[in-house]
PDB file of C-alpha atoms in Angstrom:
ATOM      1  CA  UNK K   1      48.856  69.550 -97.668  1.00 63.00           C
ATOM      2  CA  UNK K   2      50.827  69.124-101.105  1.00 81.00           C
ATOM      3  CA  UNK K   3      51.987  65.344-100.310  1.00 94.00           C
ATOM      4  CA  UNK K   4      55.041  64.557-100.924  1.00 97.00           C
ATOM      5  CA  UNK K   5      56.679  66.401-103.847  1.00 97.00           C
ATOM      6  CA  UNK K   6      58.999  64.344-106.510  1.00 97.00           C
ATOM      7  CA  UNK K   7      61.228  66.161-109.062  1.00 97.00           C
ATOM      8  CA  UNK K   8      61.578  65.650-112.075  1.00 97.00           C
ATOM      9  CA  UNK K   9      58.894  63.716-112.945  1.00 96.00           C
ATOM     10  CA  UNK K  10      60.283  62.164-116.172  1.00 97.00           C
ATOM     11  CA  UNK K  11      63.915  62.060-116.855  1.00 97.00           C
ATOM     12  CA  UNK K  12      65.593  60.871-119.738  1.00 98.00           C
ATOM     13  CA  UNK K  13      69.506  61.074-119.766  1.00 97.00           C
ATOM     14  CA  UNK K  14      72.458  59.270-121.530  1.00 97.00           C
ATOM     15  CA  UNK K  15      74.746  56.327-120.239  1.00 97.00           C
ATOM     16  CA  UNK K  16      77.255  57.778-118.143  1.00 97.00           C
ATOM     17  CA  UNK K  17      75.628  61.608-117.216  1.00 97.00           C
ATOM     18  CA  UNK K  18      74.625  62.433-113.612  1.00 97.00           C
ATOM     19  CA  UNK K  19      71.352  62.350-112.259  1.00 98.00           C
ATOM     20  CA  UNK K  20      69.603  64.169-109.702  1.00 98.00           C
ATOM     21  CA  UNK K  21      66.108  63.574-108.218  1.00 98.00           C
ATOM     22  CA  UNK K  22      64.814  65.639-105.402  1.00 98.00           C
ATOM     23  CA  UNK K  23      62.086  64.642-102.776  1.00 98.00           C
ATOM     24  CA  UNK K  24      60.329  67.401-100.679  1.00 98.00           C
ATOM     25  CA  UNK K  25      58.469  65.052 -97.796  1.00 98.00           C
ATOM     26  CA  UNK K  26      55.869  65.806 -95.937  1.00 97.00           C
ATOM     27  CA  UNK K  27      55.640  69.065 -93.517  1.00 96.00           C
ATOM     28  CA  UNK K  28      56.401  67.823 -90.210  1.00 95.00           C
ATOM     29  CA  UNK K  29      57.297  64.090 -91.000  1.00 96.00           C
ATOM     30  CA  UNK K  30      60.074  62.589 -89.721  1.00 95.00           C
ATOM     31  CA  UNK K  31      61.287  59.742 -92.149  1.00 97.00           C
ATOM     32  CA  UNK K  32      62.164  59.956 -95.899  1.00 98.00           C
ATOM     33  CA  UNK K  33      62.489  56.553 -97.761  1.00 97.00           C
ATOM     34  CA  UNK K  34      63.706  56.295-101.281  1.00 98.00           C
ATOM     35  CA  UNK K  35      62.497  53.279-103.181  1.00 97.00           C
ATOM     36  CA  UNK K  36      63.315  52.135-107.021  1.00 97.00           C
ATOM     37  CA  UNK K  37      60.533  50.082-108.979  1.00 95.00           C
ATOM     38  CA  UNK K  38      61.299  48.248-111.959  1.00 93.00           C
ATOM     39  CA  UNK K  39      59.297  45.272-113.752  1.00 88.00           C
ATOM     40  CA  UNK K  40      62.056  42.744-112.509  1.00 86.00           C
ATOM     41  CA  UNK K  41      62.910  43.278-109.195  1.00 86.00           C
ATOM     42  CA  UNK K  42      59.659  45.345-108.152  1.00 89.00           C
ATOM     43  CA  UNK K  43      59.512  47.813-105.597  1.00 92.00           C
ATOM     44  CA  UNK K  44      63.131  47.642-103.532  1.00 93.00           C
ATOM     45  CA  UNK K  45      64.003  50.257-100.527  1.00 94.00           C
ATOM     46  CA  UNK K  46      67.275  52.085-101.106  1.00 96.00           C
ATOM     47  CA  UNK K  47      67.638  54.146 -98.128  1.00 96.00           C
ATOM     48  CA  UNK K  48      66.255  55.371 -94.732  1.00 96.00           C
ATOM     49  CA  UNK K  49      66.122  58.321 -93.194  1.00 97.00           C
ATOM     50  CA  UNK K  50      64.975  59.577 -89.877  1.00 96.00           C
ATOM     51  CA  UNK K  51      65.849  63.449 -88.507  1.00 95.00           C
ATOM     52  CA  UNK K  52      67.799  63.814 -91.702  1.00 95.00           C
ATOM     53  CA  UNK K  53      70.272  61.193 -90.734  1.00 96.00           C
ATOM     54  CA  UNK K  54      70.495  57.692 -93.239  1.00 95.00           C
ATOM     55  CA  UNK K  55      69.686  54.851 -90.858  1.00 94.00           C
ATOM     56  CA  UNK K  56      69.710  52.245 -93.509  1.00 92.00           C
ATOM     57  CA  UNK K  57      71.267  52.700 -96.744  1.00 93.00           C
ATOM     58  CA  UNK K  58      71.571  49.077 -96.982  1.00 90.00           C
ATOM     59  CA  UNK K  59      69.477  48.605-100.043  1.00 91.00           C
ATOM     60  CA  UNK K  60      71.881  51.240-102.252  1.00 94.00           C
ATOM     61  CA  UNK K  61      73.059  49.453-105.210  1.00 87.00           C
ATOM     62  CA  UNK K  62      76.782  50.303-105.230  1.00 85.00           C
ATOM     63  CA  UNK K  63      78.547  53.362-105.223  1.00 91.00           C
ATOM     64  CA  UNK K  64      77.197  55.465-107.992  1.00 95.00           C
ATOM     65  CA  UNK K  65      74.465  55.749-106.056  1.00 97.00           C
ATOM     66  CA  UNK K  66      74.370  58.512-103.480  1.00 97.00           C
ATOM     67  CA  UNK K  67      71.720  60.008-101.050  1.00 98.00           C
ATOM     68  CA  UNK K  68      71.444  63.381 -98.910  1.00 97.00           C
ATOM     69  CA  UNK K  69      69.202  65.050 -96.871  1.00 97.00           C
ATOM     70  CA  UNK K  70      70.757  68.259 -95.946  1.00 96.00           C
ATOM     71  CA  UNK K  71      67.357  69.477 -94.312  1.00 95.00           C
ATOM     72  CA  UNK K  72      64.073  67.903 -93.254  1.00 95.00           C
ATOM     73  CA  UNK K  73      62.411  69.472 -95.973  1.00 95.00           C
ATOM     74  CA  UNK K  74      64.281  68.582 -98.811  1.00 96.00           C
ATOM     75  CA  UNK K  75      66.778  65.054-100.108  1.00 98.00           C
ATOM     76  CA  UNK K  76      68.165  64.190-103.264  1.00 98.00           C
ATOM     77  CA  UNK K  77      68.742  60.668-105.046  1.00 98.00           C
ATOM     78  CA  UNK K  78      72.198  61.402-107.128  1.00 98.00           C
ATOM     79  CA  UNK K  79      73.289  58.678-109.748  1.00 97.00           C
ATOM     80  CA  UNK K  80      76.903  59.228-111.034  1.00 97.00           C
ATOM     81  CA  UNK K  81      77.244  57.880-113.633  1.00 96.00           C
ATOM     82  CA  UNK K  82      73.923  56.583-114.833  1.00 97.00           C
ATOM     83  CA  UNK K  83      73.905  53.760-116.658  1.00 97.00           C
ATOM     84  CA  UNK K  84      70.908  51.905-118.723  1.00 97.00           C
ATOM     85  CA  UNK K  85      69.720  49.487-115.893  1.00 95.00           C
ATOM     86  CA  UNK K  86      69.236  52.189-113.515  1.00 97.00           C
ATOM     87  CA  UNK K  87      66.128  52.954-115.784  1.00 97.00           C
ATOM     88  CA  UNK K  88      63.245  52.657-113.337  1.00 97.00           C
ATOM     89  CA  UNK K  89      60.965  54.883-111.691  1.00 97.00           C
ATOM     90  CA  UNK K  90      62.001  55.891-108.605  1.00 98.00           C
ATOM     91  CA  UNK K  91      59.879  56.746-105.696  1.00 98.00           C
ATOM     92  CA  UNK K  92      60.030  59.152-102.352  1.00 98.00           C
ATOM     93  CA  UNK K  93      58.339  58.469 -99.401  1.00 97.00           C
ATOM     94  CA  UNK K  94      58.189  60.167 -95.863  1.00 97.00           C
ATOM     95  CA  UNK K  95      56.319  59.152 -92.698  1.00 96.00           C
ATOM     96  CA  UNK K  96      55.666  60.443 -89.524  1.00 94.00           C
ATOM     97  CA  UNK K  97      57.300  58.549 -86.877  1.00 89.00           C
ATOM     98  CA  UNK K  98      60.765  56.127 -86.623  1.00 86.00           C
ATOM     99  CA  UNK K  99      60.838  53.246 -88.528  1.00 87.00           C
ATOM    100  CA  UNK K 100      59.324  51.065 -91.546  1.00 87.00           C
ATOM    101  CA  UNK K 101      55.857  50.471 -90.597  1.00 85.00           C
ATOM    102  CA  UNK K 102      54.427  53.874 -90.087  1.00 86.00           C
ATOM    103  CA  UNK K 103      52.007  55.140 -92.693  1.00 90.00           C
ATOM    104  CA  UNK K 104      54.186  55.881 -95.904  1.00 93.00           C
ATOM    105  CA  UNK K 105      53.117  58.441 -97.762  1.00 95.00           C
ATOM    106  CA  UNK K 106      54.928  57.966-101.890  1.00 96.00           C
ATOM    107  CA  UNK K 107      55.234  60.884-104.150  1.00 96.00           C
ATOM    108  CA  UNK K 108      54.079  60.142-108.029  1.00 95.00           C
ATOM    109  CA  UNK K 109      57.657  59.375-108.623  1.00 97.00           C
ATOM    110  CA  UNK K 110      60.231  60.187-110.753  1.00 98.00           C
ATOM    111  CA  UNK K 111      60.621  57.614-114.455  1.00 97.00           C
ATOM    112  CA  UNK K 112      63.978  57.584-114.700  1.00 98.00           C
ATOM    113  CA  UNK K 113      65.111  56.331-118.968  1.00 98.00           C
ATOM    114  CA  UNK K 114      68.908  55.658-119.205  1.00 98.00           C
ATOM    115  CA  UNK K 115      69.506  55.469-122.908  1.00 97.00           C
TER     116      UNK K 115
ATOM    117  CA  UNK U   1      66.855  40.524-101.727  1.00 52.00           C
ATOM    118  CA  UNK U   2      62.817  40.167-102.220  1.00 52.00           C
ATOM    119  CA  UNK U   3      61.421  37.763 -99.859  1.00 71.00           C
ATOM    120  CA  UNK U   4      58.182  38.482 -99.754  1.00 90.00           C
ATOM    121  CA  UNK U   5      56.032  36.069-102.498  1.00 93.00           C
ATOM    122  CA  UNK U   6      52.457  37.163-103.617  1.00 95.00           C
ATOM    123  CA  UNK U   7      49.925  35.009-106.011  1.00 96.00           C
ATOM    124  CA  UNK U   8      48.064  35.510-107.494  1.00 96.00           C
ATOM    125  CA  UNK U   9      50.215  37.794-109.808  1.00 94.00           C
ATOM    126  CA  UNK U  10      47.801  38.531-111.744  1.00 96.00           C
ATOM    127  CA  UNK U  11      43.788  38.089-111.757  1.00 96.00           C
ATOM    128  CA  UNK U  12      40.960  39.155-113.616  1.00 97.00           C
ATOM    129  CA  UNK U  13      37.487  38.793-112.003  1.00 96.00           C
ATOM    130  CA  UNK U  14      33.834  40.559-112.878  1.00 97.00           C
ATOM    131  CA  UNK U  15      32.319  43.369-110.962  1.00 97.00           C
ATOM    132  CA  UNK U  16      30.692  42.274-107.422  1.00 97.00           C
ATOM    133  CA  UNK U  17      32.914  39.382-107.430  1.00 97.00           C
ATOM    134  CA  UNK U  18      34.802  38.711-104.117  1.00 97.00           C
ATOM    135  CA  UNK U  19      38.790  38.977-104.407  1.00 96.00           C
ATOM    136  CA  UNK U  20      41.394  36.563-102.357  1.00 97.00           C
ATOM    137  CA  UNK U  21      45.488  37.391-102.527  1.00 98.00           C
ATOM    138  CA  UNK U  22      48.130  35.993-100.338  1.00 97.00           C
ATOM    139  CA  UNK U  23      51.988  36.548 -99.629  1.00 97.00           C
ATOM    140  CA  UNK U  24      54.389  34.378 -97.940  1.00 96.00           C
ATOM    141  CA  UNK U  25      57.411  34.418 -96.504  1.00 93.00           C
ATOM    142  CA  UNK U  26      59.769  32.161 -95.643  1.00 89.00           C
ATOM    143  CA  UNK U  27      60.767  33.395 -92.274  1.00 89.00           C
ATOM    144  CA  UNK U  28      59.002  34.878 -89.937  1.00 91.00           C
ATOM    145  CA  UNK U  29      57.677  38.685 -90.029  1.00 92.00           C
ATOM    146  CA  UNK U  30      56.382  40.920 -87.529  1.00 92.00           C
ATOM    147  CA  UNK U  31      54.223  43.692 -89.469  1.00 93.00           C
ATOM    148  CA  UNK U  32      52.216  43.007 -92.398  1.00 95.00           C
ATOM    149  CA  UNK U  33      51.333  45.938 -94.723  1.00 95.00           C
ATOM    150  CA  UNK U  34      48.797  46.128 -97.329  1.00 97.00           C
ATOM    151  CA  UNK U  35      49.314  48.713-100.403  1.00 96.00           C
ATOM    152  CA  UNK U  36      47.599  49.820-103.693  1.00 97.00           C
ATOM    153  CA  UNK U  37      49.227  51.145-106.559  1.00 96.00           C
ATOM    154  CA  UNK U  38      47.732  52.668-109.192  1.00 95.00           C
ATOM    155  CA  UNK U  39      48.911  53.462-112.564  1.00 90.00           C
ATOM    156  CA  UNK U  40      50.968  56.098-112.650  1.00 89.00           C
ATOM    157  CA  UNK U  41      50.908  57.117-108.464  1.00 92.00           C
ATOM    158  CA  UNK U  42      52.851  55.358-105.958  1.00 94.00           C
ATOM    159  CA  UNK U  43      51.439  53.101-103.062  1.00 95.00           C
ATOM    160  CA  UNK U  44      48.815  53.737-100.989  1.00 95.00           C
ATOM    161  CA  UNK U  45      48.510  52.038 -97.489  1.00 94.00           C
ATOM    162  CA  UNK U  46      45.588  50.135 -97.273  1.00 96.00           C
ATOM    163  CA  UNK U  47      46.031  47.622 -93.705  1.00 96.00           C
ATOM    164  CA  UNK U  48      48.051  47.614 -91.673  1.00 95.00           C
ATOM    165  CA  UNK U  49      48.410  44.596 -89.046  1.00 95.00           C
ATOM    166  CA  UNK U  50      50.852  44.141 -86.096  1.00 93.00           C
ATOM    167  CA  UNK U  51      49.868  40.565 -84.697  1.00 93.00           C
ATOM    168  CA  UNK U  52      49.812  36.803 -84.956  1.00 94.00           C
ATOM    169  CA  UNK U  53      46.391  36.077 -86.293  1.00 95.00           C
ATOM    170  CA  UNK U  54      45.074  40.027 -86.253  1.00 96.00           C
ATOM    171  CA  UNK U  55      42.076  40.394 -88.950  1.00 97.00           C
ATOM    172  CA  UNK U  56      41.491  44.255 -89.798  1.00 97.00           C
ATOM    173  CA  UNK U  57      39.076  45.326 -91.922  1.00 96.00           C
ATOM    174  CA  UNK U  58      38.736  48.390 -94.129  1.00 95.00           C
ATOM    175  CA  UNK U  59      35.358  49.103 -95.784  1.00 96.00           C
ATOM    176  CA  UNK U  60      35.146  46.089 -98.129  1.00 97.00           C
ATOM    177  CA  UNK U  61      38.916  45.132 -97.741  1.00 98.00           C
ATOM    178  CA  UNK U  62      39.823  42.188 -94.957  1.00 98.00           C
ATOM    179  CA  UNK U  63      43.711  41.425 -93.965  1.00 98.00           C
ATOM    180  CA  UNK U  64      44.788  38.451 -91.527  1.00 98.00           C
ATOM    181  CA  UNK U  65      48.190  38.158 -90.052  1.00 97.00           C
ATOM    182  CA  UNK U  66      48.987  34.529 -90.635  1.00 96.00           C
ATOM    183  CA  UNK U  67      49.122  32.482 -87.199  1.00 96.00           C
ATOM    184  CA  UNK U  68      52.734  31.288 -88.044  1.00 94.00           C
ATOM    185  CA  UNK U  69      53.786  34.742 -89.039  1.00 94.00           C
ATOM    186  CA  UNK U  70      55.070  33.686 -92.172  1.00 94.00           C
ATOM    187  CA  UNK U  71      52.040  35.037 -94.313  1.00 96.00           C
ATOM    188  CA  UNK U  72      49.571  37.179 -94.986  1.00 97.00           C
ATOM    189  CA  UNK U  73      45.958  37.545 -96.956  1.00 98.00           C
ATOM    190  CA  UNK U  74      43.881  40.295 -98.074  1.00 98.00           C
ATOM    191  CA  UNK U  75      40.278  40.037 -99.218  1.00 98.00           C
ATOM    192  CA  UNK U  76      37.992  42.705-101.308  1.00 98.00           C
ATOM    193  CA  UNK U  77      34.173  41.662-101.200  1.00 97.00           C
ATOM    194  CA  UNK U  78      31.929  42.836-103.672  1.00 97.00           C
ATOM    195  CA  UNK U  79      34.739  44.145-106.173  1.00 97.00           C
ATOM    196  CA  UNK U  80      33.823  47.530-108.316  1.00 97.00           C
ATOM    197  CA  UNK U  81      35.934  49.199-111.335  1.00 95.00           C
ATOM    198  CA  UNK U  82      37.584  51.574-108.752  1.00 95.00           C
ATOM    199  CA  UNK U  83      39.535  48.556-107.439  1.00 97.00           C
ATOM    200  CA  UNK U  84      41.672  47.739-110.329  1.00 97.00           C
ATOM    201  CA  UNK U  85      45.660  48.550-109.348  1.00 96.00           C
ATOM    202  CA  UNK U  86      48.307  46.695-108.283  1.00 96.00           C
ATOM    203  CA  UNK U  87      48.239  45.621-104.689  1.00 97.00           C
ATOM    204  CA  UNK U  88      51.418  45.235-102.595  1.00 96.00           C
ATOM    205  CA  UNK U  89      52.245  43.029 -99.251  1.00 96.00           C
ATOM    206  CA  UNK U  90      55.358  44.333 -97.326  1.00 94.00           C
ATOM    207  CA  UNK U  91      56.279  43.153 -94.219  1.00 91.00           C
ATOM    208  CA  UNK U  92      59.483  44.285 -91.054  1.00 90.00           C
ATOM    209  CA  UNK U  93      61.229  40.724 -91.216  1.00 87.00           C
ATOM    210  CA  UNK U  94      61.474  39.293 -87.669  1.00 82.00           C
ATOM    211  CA  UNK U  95      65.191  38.921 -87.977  1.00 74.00           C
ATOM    212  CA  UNK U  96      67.412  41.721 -89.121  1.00 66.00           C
ATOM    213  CA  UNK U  97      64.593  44.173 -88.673  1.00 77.00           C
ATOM    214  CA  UNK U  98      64.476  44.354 -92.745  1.00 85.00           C
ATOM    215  CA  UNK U  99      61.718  45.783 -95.206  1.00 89.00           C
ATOM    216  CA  UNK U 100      60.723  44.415 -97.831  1.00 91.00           C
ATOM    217  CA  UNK U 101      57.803  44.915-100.270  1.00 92.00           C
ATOM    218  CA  UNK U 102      56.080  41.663-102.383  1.00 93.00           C
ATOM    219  CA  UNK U 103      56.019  41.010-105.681  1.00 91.00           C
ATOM    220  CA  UNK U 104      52.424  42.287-106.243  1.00 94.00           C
ATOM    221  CA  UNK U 105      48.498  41.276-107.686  1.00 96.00           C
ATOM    222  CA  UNK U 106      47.755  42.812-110.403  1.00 96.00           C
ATOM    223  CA  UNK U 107      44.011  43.115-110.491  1.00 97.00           C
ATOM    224  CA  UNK U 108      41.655  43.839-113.295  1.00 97.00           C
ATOM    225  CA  UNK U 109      37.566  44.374-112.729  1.00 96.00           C
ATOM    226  CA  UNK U 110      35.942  43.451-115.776  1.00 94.00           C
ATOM    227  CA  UNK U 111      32.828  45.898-115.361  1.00 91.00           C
TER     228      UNK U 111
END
């Protein structure tokens, strides 16, 4: 199996352009987490999703910050607009059952440079 | 926000030295997770404990869930380059069914 596939890997964009990262989970797994890591505030969960349906999105940081998973095989991370301290690398992570404490399985991650 | 504390947050040790870490909370969880980062690649489950006072071992890596549920500890015996990384607590909070990660050990082996 590939693991869980994370495009791009490096992004560098301007203050105020969208962004768009994709996550490809797992074959067969269930859950798809979204997580941003930055020196500050370390690893932080944005959003949960189990049979392609956000569970918890509780950990989104306002509005320009959007999630989908139209399929089970594919979800996207959209920042509009994109503004220097959303510079972090952000991570994708599925799993195979319901819920938090299943075996996560990250991607490499996506570093994300807001100039 | 992060409630999950870890210390060391950093440490530097020599090869075949033992390793101790800790997080703490400062309410009560119900999993503890164990994680290693390394540079470059996300997390990698390590442990994984479900229980008041559970010790799980893997290979030369022992985790304890606290008895008051409010902490955790991880141990690596007989430490080798291969271990350097970052290594990560997280824990399902016992009240509002949250997850959080910890701030992380940064570990060096000094071969």
């Amino acid at each position: 199996d590939a693991g869980v596939i994370q495009s791009p890997r490096h992004e560098v964009t301007e203050m105020g352009q969208e962004v768009t990262l994709r996550c490809k989970p797992i074959s067969g797994h269930n859950s798809l987490f979204w997580y941003r890591q930055t020196m500050m505030r370390g690893l932080e969960l944005l959003i949960y999703f189990n049979n392609n349906v956000p569970i918890d999105d509780s950990g989104m940081p306002e509005d320009r910050f959007s999630a989908k998973m139209p399929n089970a095989s594919f979800s996207t991370l959209k920042i509009q607009p994109s503004e220097p301290r959303d510079s972090a690398v952000y991570f994708c992570a599925s799993s195979f059952s319901r819920g938090y404490t299943d075996t996560q399985y990250f991607g490499p991650g996506t570093r994300l440079t807001v100039l | 926000g992060q409630q999950l504390n870890q210390s060391p947050q950093s440490m530097f040790i020599q090869e075949g030295e033992d390793v101790s870490m800790n997080c703490t909370s400062s309410s009560i969880f119900n999993t503890w997770l164990w994680y290693k980062q390394d540079p470059g690649e996300g997390p990698v489950l390590l442990i994984a404990l479900y229980k008041a006072g559970e010790l799980t071992s893997n290979g030369r890596l022992t985790a304890q869930f606290g008895i008051t549920r409010k902490d955790s500890f991880l141990n690596i015996s007989a430490s080798i380059p291969s271990d350097v990384g970052i290594y990560f607590c997280a824990g399902l909070s016992g009240t509002g069914n949250q997850f959080y990660f910890g701030t992380g050990t940064s570990l060096t082996v000094i071969p």
